Coordinates of C-alpha atoms and ligand atoms in Angstrom, one line a residue:
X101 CA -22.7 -11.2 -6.2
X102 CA -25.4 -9.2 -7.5
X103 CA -26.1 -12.0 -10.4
X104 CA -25.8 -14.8 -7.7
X105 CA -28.2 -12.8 -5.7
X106 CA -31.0 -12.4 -8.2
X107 CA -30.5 -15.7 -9.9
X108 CA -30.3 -17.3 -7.0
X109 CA -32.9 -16.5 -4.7
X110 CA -32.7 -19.5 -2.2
X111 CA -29.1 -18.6 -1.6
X112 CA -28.6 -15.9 1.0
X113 CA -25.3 -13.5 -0.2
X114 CA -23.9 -11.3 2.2
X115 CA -21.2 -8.5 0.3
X116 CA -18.7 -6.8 3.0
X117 CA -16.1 -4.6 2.7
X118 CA -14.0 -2.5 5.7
X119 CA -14.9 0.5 3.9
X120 CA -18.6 1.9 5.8
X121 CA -19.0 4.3 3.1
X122 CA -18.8 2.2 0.0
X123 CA -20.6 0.0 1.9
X124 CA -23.4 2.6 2.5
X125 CA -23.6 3.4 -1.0
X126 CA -24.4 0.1 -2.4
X127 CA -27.4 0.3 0.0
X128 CA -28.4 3.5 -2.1
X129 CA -29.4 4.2 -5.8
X130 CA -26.1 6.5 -6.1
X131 CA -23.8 3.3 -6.4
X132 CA -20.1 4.0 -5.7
X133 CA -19.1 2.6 -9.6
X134 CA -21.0 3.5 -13.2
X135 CA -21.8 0.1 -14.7
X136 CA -24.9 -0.2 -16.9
X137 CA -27.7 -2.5 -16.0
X138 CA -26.0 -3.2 -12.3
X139 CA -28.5 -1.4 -9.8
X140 CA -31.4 -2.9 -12.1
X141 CA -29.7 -6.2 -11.2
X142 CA -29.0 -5.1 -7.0
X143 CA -32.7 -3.8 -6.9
X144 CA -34.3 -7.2 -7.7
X145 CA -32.5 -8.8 -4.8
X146 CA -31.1 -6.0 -2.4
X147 CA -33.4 -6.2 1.3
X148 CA -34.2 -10.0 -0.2
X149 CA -31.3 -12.1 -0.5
X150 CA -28.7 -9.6 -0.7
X151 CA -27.5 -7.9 2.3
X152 CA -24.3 -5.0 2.8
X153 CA -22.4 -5.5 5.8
X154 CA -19.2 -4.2 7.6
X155 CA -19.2 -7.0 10.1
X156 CA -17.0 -8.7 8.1
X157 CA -16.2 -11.2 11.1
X158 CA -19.7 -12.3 11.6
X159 CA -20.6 -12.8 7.7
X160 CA -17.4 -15.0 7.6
X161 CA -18.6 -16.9 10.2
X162 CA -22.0 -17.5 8.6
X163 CA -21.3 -18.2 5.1
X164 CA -20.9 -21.6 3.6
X165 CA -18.8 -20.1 0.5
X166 CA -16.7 -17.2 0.7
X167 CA -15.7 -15.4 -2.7
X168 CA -12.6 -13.2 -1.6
X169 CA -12.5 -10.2 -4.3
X170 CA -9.8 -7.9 -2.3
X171 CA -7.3 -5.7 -4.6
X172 CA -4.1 -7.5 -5.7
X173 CA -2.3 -4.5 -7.6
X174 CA 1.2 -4.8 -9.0
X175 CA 3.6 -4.7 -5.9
X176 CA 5.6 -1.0 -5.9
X177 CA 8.6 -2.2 -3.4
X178 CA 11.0 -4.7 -2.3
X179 CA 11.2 -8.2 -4.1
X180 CA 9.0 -8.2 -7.5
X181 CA 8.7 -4.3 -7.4
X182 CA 6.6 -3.8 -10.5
X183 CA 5.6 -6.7 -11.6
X184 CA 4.6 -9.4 -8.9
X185 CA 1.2 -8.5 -6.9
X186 CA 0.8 -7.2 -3.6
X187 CA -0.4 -9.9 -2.0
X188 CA -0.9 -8.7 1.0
X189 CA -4.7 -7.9 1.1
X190 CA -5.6 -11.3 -0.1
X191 CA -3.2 -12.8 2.9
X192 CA -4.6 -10.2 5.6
X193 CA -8.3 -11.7 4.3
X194 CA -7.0 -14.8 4.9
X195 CA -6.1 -14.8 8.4
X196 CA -9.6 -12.9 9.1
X197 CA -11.1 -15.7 7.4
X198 CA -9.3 -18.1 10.0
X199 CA -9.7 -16.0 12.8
X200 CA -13.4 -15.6 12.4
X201 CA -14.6 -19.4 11.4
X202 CA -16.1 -21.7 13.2
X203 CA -17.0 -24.4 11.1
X204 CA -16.0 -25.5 7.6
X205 CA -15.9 -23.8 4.3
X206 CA -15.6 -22.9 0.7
X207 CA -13.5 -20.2 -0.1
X208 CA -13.3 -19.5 -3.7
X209 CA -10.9 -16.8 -5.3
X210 CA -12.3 -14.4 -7.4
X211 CA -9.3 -11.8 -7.4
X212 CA -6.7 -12.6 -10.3
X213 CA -4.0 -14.2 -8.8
X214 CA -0.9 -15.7 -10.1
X215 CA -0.3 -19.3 -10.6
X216 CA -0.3 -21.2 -7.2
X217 CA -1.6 -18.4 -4.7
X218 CA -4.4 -20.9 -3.6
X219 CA -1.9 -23.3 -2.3
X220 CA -0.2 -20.3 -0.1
X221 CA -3.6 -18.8 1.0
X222 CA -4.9 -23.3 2.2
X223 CA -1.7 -23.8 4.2
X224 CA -2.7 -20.2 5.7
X225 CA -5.9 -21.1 5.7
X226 CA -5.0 -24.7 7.1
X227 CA -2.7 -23.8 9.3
X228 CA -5.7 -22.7 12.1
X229 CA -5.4 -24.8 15.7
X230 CA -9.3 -25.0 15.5
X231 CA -9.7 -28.0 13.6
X232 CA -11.5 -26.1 10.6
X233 CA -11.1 -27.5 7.1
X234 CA -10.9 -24.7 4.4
X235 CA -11.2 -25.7 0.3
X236 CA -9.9 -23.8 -1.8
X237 CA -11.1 -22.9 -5.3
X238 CA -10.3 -20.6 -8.3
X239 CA -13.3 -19.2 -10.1
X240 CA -11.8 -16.0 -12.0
X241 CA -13.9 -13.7 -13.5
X242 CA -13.9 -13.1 -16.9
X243 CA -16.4 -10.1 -17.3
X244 CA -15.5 -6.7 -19.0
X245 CA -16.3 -3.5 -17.8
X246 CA -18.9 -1.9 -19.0
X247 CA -20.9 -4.7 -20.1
X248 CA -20.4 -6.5 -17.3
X249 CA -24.0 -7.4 -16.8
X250 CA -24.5 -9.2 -20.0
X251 CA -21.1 -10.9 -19.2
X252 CA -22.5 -12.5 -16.2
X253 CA -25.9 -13.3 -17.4
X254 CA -24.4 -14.7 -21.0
X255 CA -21.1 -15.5 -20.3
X256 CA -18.8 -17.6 -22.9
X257 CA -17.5 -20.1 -19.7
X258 CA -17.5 -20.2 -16.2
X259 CA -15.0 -22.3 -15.0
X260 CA -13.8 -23.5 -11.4
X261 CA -10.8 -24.9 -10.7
X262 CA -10.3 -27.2 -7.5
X263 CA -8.0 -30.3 -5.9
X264 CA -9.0 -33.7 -7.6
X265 CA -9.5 -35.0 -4.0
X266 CA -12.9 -35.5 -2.8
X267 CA -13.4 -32.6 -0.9
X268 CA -12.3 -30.7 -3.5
X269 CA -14.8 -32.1 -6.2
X270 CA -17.2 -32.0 -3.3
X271 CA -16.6 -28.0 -2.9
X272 CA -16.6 -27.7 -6.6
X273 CA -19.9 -29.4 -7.1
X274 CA -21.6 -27.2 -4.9
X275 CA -20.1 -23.9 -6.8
X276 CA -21.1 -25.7 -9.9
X277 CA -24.9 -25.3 -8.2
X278 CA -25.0 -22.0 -8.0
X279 CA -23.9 -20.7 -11.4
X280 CA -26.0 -24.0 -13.1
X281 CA -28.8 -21.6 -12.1
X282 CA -28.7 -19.6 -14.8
X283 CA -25.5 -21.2 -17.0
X284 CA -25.6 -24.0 -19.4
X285 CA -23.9 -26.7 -17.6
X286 CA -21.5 -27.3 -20.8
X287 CA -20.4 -23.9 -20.3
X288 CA -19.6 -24.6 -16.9
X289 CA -16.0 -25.6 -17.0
X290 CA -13.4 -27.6 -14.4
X291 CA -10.0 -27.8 -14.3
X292 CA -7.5 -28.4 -11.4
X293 CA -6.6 -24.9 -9.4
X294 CA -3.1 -24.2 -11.1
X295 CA -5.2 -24.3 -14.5
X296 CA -7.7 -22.3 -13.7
X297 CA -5.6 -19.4 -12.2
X298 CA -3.1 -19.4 -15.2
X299 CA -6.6 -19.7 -17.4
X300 CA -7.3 -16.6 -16.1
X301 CA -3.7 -15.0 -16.7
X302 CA -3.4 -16.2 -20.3
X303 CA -7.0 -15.2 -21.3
X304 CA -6.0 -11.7 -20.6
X305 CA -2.3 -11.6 -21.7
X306 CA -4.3 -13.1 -25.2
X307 CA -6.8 -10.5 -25.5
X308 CA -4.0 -7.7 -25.0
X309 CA -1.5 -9.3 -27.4
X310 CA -4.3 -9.1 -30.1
X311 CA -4.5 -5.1 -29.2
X312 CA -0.5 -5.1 -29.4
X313 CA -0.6 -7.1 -32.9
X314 CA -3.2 -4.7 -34.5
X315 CA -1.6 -1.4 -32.9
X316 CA 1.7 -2.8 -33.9
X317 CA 0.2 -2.8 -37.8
X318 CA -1.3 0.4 -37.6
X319 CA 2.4 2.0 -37.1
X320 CA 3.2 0.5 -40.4
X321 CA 0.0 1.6 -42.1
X322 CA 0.7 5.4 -40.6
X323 CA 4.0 4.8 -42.9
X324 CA 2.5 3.4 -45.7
X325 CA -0.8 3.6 -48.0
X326 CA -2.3 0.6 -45.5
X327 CA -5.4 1.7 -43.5
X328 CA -5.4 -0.7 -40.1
X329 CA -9.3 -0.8 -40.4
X330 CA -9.4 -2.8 -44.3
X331 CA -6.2 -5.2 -42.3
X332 CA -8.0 -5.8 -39.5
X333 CA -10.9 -6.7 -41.6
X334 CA -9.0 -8.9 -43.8
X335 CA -7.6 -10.5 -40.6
X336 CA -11.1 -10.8 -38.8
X337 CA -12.7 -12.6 -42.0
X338 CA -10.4 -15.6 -41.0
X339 CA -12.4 -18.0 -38.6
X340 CA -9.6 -19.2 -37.1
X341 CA -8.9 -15.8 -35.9
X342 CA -12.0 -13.8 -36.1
X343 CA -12.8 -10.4 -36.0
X344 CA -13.3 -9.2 -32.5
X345 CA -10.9 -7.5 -30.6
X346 CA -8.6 -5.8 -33.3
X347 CA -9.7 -2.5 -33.1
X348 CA -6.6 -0.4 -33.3
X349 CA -6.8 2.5 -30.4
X350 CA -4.6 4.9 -28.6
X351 CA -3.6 1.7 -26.6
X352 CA -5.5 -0.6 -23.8
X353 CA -6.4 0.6 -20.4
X354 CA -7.7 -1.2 -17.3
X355 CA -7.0 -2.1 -14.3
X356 CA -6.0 -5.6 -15.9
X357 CA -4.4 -6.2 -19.0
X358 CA -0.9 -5.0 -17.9
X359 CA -0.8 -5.9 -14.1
X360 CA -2.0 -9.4 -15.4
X361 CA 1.0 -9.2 -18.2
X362 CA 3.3 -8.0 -15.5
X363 CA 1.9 -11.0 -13.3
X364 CA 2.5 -13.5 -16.1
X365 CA 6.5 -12.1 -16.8
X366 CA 7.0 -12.3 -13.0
X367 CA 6.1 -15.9 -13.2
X368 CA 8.0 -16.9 -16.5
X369 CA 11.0 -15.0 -15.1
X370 CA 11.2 -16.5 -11.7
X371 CA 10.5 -20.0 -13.3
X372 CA 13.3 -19.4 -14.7
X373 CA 11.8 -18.8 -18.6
X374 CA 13.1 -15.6 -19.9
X375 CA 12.5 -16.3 -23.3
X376 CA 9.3 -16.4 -22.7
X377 CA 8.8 -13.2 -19.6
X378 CA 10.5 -11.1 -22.6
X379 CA 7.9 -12.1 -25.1
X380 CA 5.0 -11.3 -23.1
X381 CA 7.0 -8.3 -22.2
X382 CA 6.7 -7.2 -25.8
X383 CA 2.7 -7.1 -25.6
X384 CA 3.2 -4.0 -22.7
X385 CA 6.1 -2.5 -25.0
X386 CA 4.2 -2.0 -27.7
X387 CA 1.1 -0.6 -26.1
X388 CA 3.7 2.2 -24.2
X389 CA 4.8 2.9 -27.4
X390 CA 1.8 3.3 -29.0
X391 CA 0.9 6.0 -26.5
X392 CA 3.9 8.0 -27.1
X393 CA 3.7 7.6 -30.7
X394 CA 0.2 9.2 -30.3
X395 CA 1.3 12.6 -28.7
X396 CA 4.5 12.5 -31.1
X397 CA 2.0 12.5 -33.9
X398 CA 0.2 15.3 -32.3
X399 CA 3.4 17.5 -31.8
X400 CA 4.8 16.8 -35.2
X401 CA 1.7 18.0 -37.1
X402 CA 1.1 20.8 -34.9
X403 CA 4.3 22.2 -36.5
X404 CA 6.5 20.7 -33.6
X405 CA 5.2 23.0 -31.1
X406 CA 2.3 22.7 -28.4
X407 CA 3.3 25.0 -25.6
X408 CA 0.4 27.3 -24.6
X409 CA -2.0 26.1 -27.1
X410 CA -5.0 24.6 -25.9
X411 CA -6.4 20.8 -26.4
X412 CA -9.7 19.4 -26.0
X413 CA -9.4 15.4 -24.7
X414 CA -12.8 14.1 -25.2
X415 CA -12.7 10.9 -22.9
X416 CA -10.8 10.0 -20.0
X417 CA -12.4 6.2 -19.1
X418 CA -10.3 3.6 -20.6
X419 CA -13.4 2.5 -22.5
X420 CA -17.1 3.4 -23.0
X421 CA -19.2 2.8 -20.9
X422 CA -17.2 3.7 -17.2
X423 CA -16.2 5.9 -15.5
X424 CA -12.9 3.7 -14.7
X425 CA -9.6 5.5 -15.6
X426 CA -7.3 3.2 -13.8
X427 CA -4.4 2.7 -16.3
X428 CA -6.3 4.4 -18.9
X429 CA -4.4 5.1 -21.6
X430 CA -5.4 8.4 -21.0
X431 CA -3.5 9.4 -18.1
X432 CA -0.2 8.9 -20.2
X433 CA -1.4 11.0 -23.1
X434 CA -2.5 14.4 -20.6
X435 CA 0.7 13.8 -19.0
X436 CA 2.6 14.1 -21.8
X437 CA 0.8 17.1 -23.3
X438 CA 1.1 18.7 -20.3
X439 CA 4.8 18.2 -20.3
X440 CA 5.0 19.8 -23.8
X441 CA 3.3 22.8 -21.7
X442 CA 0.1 22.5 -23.4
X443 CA -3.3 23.6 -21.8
X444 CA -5.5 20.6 -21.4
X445 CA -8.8 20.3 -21.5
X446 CA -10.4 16.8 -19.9
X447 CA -13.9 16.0 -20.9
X448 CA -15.9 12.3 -20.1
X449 CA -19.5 11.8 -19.3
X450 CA -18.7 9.8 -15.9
X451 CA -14.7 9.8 -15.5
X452 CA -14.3 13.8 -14.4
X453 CA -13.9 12.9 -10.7
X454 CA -11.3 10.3 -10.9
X455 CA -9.2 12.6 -14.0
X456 CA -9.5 15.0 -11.5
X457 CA -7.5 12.6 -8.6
X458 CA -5.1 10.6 -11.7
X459 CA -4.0 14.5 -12.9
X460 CA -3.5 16.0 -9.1
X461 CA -0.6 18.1 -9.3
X462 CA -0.3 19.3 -12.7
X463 CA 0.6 23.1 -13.1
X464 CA -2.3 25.5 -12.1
X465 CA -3.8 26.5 -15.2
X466 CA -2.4 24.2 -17.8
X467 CA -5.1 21.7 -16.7
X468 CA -8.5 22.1 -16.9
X469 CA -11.9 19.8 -16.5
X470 CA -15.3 20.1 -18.6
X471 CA -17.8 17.7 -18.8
X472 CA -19.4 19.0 -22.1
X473 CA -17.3 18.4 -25.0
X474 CA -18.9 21.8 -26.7
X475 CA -17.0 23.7 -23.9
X476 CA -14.2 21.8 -24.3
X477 CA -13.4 22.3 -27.7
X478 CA -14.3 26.2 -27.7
X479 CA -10.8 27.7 -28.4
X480 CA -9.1 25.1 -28.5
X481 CA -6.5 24.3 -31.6
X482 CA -7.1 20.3 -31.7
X483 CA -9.5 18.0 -30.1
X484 CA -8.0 14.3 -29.4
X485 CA -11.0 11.4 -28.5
X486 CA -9.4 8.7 -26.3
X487 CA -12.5 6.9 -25.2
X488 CA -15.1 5.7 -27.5
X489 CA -17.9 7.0 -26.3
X490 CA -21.3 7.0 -28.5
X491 CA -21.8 10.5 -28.0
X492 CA -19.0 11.8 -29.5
X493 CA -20.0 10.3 -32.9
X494 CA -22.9 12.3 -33.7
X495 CA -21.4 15.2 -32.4
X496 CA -21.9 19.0 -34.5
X497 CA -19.0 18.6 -36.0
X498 CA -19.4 22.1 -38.3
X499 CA -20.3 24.3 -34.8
X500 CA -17.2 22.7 -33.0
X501 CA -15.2 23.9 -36.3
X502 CA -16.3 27.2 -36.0
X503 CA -15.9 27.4 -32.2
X504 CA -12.2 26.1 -32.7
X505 CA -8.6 27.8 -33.7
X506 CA -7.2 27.3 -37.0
X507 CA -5.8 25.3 -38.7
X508 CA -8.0 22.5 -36.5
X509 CA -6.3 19.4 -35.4
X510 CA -8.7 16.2 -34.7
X511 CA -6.9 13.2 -34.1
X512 CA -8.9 10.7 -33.6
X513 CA -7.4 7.7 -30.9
X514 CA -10.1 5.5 -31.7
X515 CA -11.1 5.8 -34.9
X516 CA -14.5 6.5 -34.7
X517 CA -15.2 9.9 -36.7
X518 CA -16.1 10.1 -40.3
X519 CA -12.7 11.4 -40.9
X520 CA -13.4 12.0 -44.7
X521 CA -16.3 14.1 -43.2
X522 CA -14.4 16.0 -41.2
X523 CA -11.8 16.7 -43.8
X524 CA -14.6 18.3 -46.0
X525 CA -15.7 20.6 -42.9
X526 CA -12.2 21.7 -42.7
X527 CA -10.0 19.8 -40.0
X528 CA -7.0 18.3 -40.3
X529 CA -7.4 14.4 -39.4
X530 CA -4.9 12.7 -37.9
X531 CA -6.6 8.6 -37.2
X532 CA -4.7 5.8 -35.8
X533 CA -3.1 3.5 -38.6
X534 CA -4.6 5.6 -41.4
X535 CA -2.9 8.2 -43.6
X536 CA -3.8 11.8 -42.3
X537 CA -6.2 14.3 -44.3
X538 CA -4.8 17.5 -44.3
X539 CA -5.1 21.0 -45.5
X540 CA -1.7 22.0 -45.2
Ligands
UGA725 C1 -10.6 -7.3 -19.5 C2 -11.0 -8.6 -20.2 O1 -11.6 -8.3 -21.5 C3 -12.0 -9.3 -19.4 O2 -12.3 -10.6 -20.0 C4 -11.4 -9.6 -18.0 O3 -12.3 -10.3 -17.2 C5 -11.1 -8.2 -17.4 O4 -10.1 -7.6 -18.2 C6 -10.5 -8.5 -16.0 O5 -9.5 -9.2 -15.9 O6 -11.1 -8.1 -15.0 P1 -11.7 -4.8 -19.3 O7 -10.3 -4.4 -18.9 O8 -12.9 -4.5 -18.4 O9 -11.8 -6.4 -19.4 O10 -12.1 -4.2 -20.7 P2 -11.7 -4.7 -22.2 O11 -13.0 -4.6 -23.0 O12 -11.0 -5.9 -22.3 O13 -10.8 -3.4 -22.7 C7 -9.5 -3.3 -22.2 C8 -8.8 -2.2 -23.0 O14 -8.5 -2.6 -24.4 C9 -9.6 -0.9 -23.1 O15 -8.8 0.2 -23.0 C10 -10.1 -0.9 -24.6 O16 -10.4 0.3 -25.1 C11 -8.9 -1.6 -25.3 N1 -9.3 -2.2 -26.5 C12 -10.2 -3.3 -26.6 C13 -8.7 -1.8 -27.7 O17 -7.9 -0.9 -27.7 N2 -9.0 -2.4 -28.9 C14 -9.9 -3.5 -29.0 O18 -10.1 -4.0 -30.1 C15 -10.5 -3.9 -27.8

C-alpha cells in the first residue's frame, strides 16, 4: 500500500488494522517490521495520500477498492487440521466488509488463498439485503521479504485475476490503472480468478521444490566427493533452468513456502488427487529432513555428544535481511540442540525479540540471547550460521578461534564462509553438501 501510495499520488489509500498499536507505529519512524527501503517509501506519502486508521468501518465505507491482507495460517483443529487455512479472518473481514458498505466495490485479495476462496468470500459478500454489488478479484503478491521494495517497484509480473463478465473486466481494468502507474503494461498480467489464486500457490510450491531438489543433492554430495555449489552451478548454466534459487541451505523458512505447500496437498487431496498431494508432500519432507540431518551432523562430529557444551547460532531470521523467524528453519535447529541438552547461544542483528517469543519455555539456563556474534561465540565449542547475513562473512575469524573451545566446530548452514580459510585458522568445517575439513 505503501508503493500504491507513492506511485500513485491521485489515489487516496487508507491502511487499517484492529490492532491501535501496530497501527500507531506505522504512523512513527520505529515501524512494527524490519524491511529495507520501506519507511523511505511510507515517508514520501504518509500525511499525503496515505493515512493509518482503526476505524476500519468507516475506511470500508469510503474506499472504492479494498485489498483484504488479513492472516490465513494453516488451520490447527477440526477438519483440515494442518494443512487447510484458517479461513476465518478473511470470512470475519468479509462480513465487516458487508456490514459497513454502502455503495459498490472492488474488493481484491491479496492474502494467499487457496483455489476458489473468492467465490466463498462473493456469495458472502453477495449475500447482503442492501442491494450492494461486490467484485471480486485475486491480485497475489509475489514480493520476497527483505527485498520487498525492489519487488514492488521492479516486479517480474503483476497479475489480476477476475470473472470474464463485464463487471468483472470492468473491476479489473481499473486495478490494472493503478499498478500501470509504475508497471509495464505487458507485465501486467490477467487471468480468470481460479488461475490467478492457484498462480499464486504453484509459484511458491515451485520455488520451494527447487530448494528441496538442490538440498536433496547436497545429502548425496555430503556422501560422496560432489560439492552442491560446482552442481548447482552446472545446473544453473542451463537456460532452461537457470541459476537462481539453488542455493543449498539448512532448509527454507517463511511464513510461506510450507503453509502454501500444505494449502496445495489439502487441495490435491480433497480433489481427490493423491498422487499428486503426496508429491508436493515430498518438497516439505525433504526440507524437514534436511533440518534434522543438520543437527545429526553436528552431534556426530562433536563425537556423538553435545550435552552441556555450549553453541553459538549466528542467525535466527529465515533470511537476510529480517527480522522474521516465522517457520525459520531456525527454530527447529535450537530446538533440537536444546533437546540434546546443549547450551545455546542465539545471535541476529534484528530477529532477538521474536527468538526470544519462538524459544519461550526452554530450560533456564540452556538458552541464551546475544546480539553480537563476538559474545556469542566466546566459549563456545562450535558456532552454526543459519541466516545469511553479510556481516557474518567478514567476520575476525582468527579472534573468534581464539575466543573459542577446542577442537572448534563451524558448521556452516549456508555456505557462506571461506571454509578452506577457516580450516587453515584451525576449525573444523562442517558445510552443507560439501565434504568436511577437519583436524581430527
Ligand atoms: C517467498 C517467495 O519467494 C515470494 O515470491 C512470495 O511472494 C513470498 O514467499 C510469499 O508468498 O509471500 P519469502 O518467503 O519472503 O518469499 O523469501 P524467499 O526469498 O523465497 O526465501 C524463502 C526461504 O528459502 C528462506 O528461508 C531462504 O533462506 C530459503 N532459500 C532461498 C534457500 O534455502 N535457498 C535458496 O536458493 C533460496
Amino acid at each position: 500500500m505503501a508503493m500504491i501510495a507513492a506511485k500513485c499520488p491521485r489515489y487516496e489509500v487508507t491502511v487499517v488494522d484492529v490492532n491501535a498499536e501496530r497501527i500507531g507505529a506505522w504512523q512513527t519512524d520505529a515501524l512494527p517490521i524490519y524491511e529495507p527501503g520501506l519507511l523511505e517509501v511510507l515517508k514520501q506519502a504518509r500525511g499525503r495520500n496515505l493515512f493509518f486508521s482503526t476505524d476500519v468501518a468507516s475506511a470500508i465505507d469510503k474506499a472504492e477498492i479494498i485489498f483484504v491482507s488479513v492472516n490465513t495460517p494453516t488451520k490447527t483443529f477440526g477438519e483440515g487440521a494442518g494443512k487447510a487455512p484458517d479461513l476465518q479472518y478473511w470470512e470475519k473481514t468479509a462480513r465487516t466488509i458487508v456490514e459497513a458498505s454502502r455503495g459498490n466495490k472492488v474488493v481484491v485479495e491479496k492474502s494467499t488463498l487457496p483455489v476458489r476462496t473468492a467465490h466463498a468470500m462473493e456469495r458472502i459478500l453477495n449475500s447482503n439485503r442492501k442491494g450492494i454489488r461486490f467484485e471480486v478479484l485475486s491480485n497475489p503478491e509475489f514480493l520476497a521479504e527483505g527485498t520487498a521494495m525492489r519487488d514492488l517497484e521492479l516486479p517480474d509480473r503483476v497479475l489480476i485475476g477476475s470473472h470474464q463478465t463485464p463487471e468483472g473486466i470492468a473491476a479489473r481494468d481499473a486495478l490494472v490503472e493503478i499498478y500501470a502507474n509504475w508497471v509495464p503494461r505487458e507485465q501486467i498480467i490477467t487471468s480468470n480468478v481460479w488461475s490467478a489464486e492457484l498462480s499464486k500457490l504453484a509459484s511458491n510450491a515451485f520455488l520451494a521444490q527447487r530448494i528441496s531438489s538442490i538440498n536433496s543433492i547436497s545429502a548425496l554430495c555430503e556422501k560422496t566427493a560432489a560439492d552442491v555449489s560446482e552442481v548447482s552451478r552446472a545446473i544453473g548454466l542451463d537456460s532452461r533452468i537457470g541459476s537462481r534459487f539453488l542455493n543449498a541451505s539448512v532448509g527454507f523458512g517463511g511464513s510461506c513456502f510450507r503453509k502454501d505447500i500444505l494449502n496445495l496437498v489439502y487441495l490435491c487431496e480433497t480433489s481427490g488427487l493423491p498422487e499428486i498431494a503426496r508429491y508436493w508432500q515430498g518438497v516439505i519432507a525433504i526440507n524437514e529432513h534436511q533440518k534434522t540431518r543438520f543437527v545429526h551432523t553436528i552431534v556426530s562430529a562433536m563425537f556423538d555428544t553435545i550435552a552441556d557444551k555450549r553453541i553459538a547460532l549466528l542467525g535466527f531470521a529465515f533470511k537476510k535481511d529480517t527480522g522474521d523467524t516465522r517457520d525459520s528453519p531456525a527454530i527447529a535447529v535450537a530446538r533440537k540442540l536444546l533437546e540434546e541438552q546443549a547450551v545455546v547461544v542465539v545471535s541476529d542483528p534484528k530477529a532477538l525479540a521474536n527468538a526470544r517469543l519462538d524459544l519461550a519455555g526452554a530450560p533456564a539456563g540452556r538458552l541464551l540471547f546475544e546480539e553480537d556474534p563476538l559474545q556469542a561465540v566466546r566459549g563456545a565449542h562450535a558456532l552454526a550460521i543459519l541466516t545469511e547475513w553479510d556481516i557474518y562473512r567478514t567476520l575476525d575469524f582468527r579472534s573468534i578461534f581464539e575466543a573459542m573451545e577446542k577442537p572448534a566446530f563451524i558448521f556452516d548452514g549456508r555456505n557462506i564462509l571461506d571454509h578452506k580459510a577457516l580450516y587453515a585458522i584451525g576449525f573444523n568445517v562442517y558445510p552443507i553438501g560439501k565434504p568436511p575439513l577437519t583436524h581430527l
